[in-house]
Structures are given as structure tokens and as C-alpha cells.
Coordinates of N, CA and C in Angstrom, one line a residue:
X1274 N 25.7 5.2 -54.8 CA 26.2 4.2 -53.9 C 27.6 4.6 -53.3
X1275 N 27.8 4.9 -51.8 CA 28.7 5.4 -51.6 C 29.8 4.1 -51.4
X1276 N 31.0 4.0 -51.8 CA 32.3 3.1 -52.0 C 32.7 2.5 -50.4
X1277 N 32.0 2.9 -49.2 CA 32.3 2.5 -47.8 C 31.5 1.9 -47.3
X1278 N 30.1 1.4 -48.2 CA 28.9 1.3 -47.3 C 29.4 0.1 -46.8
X1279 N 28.6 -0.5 -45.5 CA 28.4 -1.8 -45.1 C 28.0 -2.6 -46.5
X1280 N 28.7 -4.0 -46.2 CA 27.8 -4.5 -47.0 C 26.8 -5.7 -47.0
X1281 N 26.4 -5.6 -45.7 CA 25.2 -5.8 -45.3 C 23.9 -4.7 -46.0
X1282 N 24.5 -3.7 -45.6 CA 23.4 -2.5 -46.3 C 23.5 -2.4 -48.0
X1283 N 24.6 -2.6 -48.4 CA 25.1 -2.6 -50.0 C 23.5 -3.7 -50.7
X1284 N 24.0 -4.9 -49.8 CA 22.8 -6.0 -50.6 C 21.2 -5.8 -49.8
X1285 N 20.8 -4.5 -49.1 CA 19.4 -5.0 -48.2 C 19.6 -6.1 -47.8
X1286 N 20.5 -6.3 -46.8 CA 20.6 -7.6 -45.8 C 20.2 -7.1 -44.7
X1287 N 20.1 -8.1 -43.6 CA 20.1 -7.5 -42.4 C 21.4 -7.7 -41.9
X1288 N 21.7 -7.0 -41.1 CA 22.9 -7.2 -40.0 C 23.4 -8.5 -39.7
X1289 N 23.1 -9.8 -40.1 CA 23.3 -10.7 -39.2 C 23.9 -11.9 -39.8
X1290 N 24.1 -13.1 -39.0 CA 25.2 -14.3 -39.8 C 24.6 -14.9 -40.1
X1291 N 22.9 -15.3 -40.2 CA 22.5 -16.0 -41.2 C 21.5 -14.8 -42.0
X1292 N 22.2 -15.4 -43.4 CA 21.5 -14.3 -44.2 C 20.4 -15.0 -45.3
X1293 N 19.6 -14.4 -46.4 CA 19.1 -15.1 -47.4 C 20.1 -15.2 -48.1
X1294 N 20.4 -16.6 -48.9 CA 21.5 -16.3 -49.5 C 21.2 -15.9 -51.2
X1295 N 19.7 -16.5 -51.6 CA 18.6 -15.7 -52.7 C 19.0 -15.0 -52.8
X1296 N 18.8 -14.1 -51.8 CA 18.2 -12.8 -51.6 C 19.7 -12.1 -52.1
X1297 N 20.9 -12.7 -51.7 CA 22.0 -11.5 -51.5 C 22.8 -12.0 -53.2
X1298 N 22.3 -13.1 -54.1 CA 22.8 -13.1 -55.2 C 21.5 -12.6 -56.4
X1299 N 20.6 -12.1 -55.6 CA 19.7 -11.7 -56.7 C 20.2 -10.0 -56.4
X1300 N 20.6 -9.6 -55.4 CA 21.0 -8.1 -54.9 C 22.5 -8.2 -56.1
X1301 N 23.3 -9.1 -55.5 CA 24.0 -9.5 -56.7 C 24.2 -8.8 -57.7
X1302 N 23.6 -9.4 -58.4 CA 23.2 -9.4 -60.3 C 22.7 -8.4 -60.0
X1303 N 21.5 -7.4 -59.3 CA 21.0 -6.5 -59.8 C 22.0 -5.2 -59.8
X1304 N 23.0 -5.6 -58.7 CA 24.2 -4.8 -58.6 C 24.6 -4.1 -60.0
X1305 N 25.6 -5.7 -60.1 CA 26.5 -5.7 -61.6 C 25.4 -5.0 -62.7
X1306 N 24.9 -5.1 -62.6 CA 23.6 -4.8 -64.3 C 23.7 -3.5 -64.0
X1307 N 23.9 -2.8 -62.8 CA 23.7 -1.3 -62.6 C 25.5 -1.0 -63.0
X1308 N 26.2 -1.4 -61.9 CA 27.5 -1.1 -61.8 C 28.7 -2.2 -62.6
X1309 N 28.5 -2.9 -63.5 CA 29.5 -4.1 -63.8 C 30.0 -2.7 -65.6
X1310 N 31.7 -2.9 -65.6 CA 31.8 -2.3 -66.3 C 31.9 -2.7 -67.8
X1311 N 31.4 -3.8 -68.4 CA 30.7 -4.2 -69.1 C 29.6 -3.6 -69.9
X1312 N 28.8 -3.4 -68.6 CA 27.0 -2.7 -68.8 C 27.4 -1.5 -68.7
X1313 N 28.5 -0.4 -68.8 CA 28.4 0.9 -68.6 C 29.8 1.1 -69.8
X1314 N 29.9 0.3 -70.6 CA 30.7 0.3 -71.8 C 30.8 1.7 -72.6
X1315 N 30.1 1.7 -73.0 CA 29.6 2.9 -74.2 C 29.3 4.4 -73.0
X1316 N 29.6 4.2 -71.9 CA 29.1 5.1 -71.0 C 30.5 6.1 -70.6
X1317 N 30.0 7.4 -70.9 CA 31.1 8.6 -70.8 C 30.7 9.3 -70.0
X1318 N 30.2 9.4 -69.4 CA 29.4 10.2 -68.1 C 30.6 10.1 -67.0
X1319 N 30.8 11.8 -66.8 CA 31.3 11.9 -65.7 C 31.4 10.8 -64.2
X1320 N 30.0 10.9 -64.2 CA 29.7 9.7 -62.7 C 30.0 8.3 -62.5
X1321 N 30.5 8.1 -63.8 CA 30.9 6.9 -64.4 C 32.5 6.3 -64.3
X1322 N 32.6 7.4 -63.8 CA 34.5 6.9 -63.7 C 35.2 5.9 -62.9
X1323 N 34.5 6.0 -61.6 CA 34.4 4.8 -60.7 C 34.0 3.3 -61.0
X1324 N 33.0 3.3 -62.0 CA 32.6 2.0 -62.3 C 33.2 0.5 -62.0
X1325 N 34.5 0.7 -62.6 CA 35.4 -0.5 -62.1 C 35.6 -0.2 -60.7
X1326 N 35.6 0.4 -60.5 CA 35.8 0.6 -58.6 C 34.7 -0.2 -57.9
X1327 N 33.8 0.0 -58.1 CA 32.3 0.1 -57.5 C 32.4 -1.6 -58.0
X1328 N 32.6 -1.8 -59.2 CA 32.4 -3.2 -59.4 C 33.0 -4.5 -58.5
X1329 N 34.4 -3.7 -58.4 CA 35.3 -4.7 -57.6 C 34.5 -4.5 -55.9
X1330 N 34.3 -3.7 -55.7 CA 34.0 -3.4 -54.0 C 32.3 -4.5 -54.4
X1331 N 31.9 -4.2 -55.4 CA 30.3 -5.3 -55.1 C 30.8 -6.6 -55.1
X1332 N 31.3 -7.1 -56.2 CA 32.3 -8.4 -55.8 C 32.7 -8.8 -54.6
X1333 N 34.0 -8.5 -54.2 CA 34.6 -8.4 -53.0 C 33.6 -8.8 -52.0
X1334 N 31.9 -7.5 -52.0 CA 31.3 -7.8 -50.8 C 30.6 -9.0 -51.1
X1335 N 30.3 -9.7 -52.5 CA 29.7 -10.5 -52.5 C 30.3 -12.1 -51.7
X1336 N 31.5 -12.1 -52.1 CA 32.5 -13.3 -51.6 C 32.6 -13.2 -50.5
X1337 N 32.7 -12.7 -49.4 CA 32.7 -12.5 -47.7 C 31.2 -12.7 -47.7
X1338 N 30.2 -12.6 -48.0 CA 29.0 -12.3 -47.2 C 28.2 -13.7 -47.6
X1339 N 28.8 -14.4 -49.0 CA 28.5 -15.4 -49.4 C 29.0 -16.9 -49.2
X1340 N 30.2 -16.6 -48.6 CA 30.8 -17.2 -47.9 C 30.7 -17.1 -45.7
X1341 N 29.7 -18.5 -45.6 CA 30.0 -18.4 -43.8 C 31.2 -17.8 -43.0
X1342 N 31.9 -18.5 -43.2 CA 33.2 -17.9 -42.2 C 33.9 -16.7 -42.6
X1343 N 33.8 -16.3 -44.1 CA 34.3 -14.3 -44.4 C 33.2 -14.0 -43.6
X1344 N 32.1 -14.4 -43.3 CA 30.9 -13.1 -43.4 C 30.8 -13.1 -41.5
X1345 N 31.6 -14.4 -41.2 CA 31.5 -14.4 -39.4 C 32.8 -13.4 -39.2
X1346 N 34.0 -13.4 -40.0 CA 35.0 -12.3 -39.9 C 34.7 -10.9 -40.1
X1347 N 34.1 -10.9 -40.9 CA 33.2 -9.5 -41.4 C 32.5 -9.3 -40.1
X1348 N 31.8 -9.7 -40.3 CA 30.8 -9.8 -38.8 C 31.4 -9.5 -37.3
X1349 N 32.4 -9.6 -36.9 CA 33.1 -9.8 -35.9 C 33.6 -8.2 -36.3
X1350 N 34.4 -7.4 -37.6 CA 35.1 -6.6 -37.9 C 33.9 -5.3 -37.4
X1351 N 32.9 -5.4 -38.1 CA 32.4 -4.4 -37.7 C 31.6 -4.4 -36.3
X1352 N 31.5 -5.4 -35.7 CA 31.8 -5.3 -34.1 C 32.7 -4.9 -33.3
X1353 N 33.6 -4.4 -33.9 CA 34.8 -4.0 -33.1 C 35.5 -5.1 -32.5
X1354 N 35.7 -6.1 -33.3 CA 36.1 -7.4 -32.8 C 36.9 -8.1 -34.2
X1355 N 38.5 -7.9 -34.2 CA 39.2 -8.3 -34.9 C 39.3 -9.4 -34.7
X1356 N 39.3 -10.3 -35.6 CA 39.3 -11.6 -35.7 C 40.9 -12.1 -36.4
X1357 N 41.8 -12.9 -36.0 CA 43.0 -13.1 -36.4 C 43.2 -14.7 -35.9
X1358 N 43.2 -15.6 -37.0 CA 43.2 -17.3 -36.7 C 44.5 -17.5 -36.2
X1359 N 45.5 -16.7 -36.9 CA 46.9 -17.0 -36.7 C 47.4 -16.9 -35.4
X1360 N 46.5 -15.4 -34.7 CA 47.1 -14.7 -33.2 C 45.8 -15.2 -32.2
X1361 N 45.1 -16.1 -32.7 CA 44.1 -16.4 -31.3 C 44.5 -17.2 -30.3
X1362 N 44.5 -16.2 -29.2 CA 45.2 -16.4 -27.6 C 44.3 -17.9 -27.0
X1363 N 43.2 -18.8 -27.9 CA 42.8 -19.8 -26.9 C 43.1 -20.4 -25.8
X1364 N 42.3 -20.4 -24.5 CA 43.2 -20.7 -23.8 C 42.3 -21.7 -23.0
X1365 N 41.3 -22.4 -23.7 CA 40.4 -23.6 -23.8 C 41.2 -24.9 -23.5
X1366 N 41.8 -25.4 -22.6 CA 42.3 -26.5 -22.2 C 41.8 -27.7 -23.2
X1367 N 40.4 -27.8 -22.7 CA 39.6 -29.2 -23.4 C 39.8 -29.1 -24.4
X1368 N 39.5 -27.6 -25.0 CA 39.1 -27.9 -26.7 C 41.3 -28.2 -26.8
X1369 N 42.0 -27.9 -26.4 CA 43.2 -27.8 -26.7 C 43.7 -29.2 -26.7
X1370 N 43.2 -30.3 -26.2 CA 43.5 -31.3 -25.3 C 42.7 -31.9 -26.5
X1371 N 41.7 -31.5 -27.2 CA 40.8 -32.4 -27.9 C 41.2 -32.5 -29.7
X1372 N 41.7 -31.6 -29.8 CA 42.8 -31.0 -30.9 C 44.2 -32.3 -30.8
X1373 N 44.6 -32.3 -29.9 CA 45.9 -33.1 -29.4 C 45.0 -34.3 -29.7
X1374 N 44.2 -34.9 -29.2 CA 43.9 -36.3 -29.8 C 43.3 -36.6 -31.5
X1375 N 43.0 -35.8 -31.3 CA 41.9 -35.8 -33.0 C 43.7 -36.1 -34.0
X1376 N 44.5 -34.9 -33.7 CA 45.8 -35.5 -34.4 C 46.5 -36.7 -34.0
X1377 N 46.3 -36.8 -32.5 CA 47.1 -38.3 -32.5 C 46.3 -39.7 -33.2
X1378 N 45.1 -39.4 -33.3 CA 44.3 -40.1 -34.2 C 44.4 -40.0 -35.3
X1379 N 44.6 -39.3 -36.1 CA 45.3 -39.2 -37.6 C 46.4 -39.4 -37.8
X1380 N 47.4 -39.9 -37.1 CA 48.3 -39.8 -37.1 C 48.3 -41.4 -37.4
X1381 N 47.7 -42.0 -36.6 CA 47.7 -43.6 -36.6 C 47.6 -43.8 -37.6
X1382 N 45.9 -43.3 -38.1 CA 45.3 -43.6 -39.0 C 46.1 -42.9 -40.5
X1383 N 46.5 -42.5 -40.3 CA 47.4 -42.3 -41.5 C 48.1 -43.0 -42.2
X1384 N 48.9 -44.1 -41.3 CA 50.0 -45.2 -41.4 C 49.4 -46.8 -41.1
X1385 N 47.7 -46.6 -41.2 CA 47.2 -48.1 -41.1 C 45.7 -47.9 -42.1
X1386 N 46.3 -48.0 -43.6 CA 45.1 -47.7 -44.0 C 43.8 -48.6 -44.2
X1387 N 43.8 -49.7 -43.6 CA 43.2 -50.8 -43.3 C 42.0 -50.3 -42.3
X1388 N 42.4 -49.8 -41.9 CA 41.3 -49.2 -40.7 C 40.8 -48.0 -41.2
X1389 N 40.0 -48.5 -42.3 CA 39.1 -47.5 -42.8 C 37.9 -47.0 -42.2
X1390 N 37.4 -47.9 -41.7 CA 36.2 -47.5 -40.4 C 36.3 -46.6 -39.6
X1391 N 37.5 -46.4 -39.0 CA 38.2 -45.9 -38.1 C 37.7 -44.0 -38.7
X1392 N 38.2 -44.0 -39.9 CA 38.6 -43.4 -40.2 C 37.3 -42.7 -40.9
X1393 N 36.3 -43.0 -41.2 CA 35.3 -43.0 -42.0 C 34.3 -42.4 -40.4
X1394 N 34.6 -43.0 -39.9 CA 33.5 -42.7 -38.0 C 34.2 -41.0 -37.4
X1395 N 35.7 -41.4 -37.8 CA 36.7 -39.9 -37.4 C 36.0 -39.1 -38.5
X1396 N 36.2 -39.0 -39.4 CA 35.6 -38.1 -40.5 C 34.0 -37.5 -40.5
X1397 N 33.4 -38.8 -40.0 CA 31.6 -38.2 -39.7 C 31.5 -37.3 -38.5
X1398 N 32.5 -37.7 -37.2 CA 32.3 -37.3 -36.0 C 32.6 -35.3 -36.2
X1399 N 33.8 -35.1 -36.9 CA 34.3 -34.3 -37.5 C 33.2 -33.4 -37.8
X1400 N 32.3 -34.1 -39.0 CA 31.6 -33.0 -39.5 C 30.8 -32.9 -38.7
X1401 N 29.9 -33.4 -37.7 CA 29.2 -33.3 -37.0 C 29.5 -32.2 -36.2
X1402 N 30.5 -31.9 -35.3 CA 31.3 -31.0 -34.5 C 31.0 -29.9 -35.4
X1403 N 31.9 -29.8 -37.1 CA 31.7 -28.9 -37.5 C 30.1 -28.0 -37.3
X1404 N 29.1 -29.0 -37.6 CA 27.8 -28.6 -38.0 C 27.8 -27.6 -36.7
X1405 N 28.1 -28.1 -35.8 CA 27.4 -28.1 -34.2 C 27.9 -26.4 -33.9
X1406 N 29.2 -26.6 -34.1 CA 30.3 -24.9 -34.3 C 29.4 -23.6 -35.1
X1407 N 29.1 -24.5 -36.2 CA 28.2 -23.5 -36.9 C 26.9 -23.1 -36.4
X1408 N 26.1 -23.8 -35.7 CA 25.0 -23.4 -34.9 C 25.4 -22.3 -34.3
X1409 N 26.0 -23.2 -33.3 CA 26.7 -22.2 -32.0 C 27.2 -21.0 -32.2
X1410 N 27.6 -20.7 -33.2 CA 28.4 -19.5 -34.1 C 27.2 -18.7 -34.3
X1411 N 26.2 -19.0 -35.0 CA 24.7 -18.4 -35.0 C 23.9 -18.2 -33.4
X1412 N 24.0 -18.8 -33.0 CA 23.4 -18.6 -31.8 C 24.1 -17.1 -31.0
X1413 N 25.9 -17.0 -31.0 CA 26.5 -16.2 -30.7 C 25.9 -14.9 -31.4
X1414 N 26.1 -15.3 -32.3 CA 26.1 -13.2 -33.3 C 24.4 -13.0 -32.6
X1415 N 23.9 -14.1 -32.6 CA 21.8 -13.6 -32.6 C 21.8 -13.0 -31.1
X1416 N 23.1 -13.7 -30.5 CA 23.2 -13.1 -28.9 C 23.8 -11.9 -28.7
X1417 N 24.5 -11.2 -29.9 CA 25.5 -10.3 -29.6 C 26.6 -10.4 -28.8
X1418 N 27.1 -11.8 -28.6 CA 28.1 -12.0 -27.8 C 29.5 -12.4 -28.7
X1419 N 29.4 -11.4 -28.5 CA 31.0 -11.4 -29.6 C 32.5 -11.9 -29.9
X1420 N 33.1 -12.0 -28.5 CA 34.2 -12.9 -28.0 C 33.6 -14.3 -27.8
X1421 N 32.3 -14.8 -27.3 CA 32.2 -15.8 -27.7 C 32.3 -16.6 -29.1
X1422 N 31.1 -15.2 -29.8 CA 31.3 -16.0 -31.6 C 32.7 -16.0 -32.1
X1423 N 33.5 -15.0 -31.3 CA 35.1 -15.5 -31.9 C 35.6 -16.6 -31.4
X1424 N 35.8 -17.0 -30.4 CA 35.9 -18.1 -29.9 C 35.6 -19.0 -30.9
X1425 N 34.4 -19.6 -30.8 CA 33.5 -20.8 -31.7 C 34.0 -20.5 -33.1
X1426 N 34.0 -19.1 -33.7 CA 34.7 -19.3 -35.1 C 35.9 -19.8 -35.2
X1427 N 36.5 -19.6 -34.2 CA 38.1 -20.4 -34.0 C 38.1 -21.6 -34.5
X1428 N 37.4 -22.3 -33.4 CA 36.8 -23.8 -33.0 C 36.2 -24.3 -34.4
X1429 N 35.2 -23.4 -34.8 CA 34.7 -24.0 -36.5 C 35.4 -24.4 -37.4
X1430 N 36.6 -22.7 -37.1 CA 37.4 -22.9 -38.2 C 38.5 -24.1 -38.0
X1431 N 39.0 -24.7 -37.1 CA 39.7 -25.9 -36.6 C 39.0 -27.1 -37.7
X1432 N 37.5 -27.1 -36.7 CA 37.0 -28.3 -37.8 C 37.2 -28.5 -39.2
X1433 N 37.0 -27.2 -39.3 CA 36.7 -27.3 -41.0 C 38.2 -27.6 -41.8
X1434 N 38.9 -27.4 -41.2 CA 40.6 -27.4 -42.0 C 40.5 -29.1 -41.6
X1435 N 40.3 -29.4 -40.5 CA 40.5 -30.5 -40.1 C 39.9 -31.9 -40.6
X1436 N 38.8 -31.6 -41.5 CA 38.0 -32.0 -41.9 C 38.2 -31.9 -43.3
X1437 N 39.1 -31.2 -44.1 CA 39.7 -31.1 -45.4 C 41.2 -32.2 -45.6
X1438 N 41.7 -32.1 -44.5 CA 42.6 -32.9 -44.3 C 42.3 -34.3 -44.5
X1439 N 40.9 -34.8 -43.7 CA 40.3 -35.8 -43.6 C 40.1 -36.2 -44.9
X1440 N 39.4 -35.4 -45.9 CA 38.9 -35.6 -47.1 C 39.8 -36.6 -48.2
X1441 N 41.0 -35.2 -47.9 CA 42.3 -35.7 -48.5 C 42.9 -36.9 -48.3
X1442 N 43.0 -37.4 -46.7 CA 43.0 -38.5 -46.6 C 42.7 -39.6 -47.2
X1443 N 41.5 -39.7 -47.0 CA 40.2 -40.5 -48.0 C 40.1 -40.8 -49.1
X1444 N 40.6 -39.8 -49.6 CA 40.6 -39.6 -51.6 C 42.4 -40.4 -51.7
X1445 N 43.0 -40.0 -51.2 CA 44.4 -40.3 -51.0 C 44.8 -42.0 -51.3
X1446 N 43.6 -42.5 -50.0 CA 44.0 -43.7 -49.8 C 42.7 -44.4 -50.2
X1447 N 41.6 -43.8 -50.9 CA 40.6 -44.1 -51.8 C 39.7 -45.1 -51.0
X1448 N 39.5 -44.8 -49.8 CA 38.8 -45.3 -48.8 C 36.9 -44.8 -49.5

């Protein structure tokens, strides 16, 4: 196993953002049983020295690729398409404009916990959008359009923070 592979190729995946997800934890385990250094204890073999190496890099690829949004970063990386949440230049007016209300709407609802409906309809509409980001995010990579799936991963990734926040909310004020 060479220490650089893709690790789409690492698990027999295909190339792409939706994957088996079976498939990439049975690739998994059959990994570790080969490479986990545990299973290569008693093992003195020259070829063997890397083991912990090999282990952490099957790991590592397991957590991005098993995870949606590592495996749309990943995805984007070996596209030649760096992905950086912190430095994204969006320059989406609506979506920016739509961000501005969604917080001026929490903001209310923050300081009127009585209006739990409100808040409960904000939170559904939320995941909905999320869901919709995540299509659309699939639809991108199956298109090879790459600056778009960055885009939309932006946008996902917005929901999804924004939609944790919500949660917290909720749990908070036990709505």
C-alpha cells in the first residue's frame, strides 16, 4: 500500500461525493486487520516498520471520506480546488442578504422564548435548505463543476453551523 494513495482508491471507492458508506467501513476493518498495529504485534519484519504509519493514514482516510463535508473538501482538494470556509470570497448578494435575516431572526427569537413556533418552523425551514445544499452539492461533483460545488459547500456549510446553533437554542430554552 503505497502511504500517498488517493483515498478513494485506498477503500475501492469510486471517485465521487456519494459513496457506499458499507462499503467504505467494511474496506475499513478489512484495512486495520491487515495494517492496525495491534494485529502486527508480534510482527518483526522489516516491512513492518511503517505499520503505525499506514494505520494512522487508513484512519485519517476513513474520517474525511466518512464524513460528508471532509469528503466534499477532499473532493474539491484533489480537484485542484482548495476549499477555505474562512477565505471564501462569496459574492452571492441573496444568499448574503438571506444570512442577514436568518440572524436577524434569531436574534429576536432568542430574547422571546415564548415564540416557540417561530422557532421550531425557523429550525425545520433550516434543515430543509440544509438537505436541499446537500443535493445540490451532489448534483455539482456528478457535474464536475467544481467552483460551483464550492460554492454550495459554503452555503451547506452555513446551514449546518446554523442549524447547530438552532439546536442549542432549543435544548437551551427546552422548547
Amino acid at each position: 500500500m503505497g502511504i500517498y494513495m488517493n483515498y478513494f482508491q485506498l477503500f475501492n471507492l469510486p471517485q465521487a461525493f456519494d459513496i457506499d458508506i458499507e462499503k467504505l467501513l467494511f474496506q475499513f476493518y478489512e484495512l486495520q486487520k491487515k495494517y492496525h498495529p495491534d494485529a502486527n504485534y508480534n510482527s518483526i519484519k522489516p516491512e513492518n516498520n511503517n505499520i503505525l504509519e499506514k494505520s494512522i493514514y487508513i484512519n485519517k482516510a476513513y474520517q474525511i471520506l466518512k464524513n460528508p463535508y471532509k469528503r466534499a473538501k477532499y473532493l474539491l482538494s484533489l480537484n485542484l480546488f482548495h476549499f477555505k470556509e474562512e477565505k471564501n470570497n462569496l459574492s452571492d448578494e441573496l444568499f448574503l442578504n438571506k444570512q442577514l435575516k436568518i440572524y436577524e431572526q434569531l436574534e429576536i427569537l432568542k430574547h422571546h422564548p415564548e415564540r416557540k413556533s417561530e422557532l421550531n418552523q425557523l429550525f425545520d425551514k433550516i434543515k430543509y435548505k440544509k438537505n436541499y445544499y446537500l443535493l445540490k452539492l451532489e448534483l455539482m461533483f456528478n457535474k464536475k463543476k467544481w467552483k460551483l460545488a464550492a460554492i454550495t459547500l459554503y452555503k451547506l456549510l452555513f446551514y449546518k453551523k446554523f442549524k447547530k446553533v438552532l439546536k442549542e437554542l432549543i435544548k437551551k430554552n427546552k422548547y
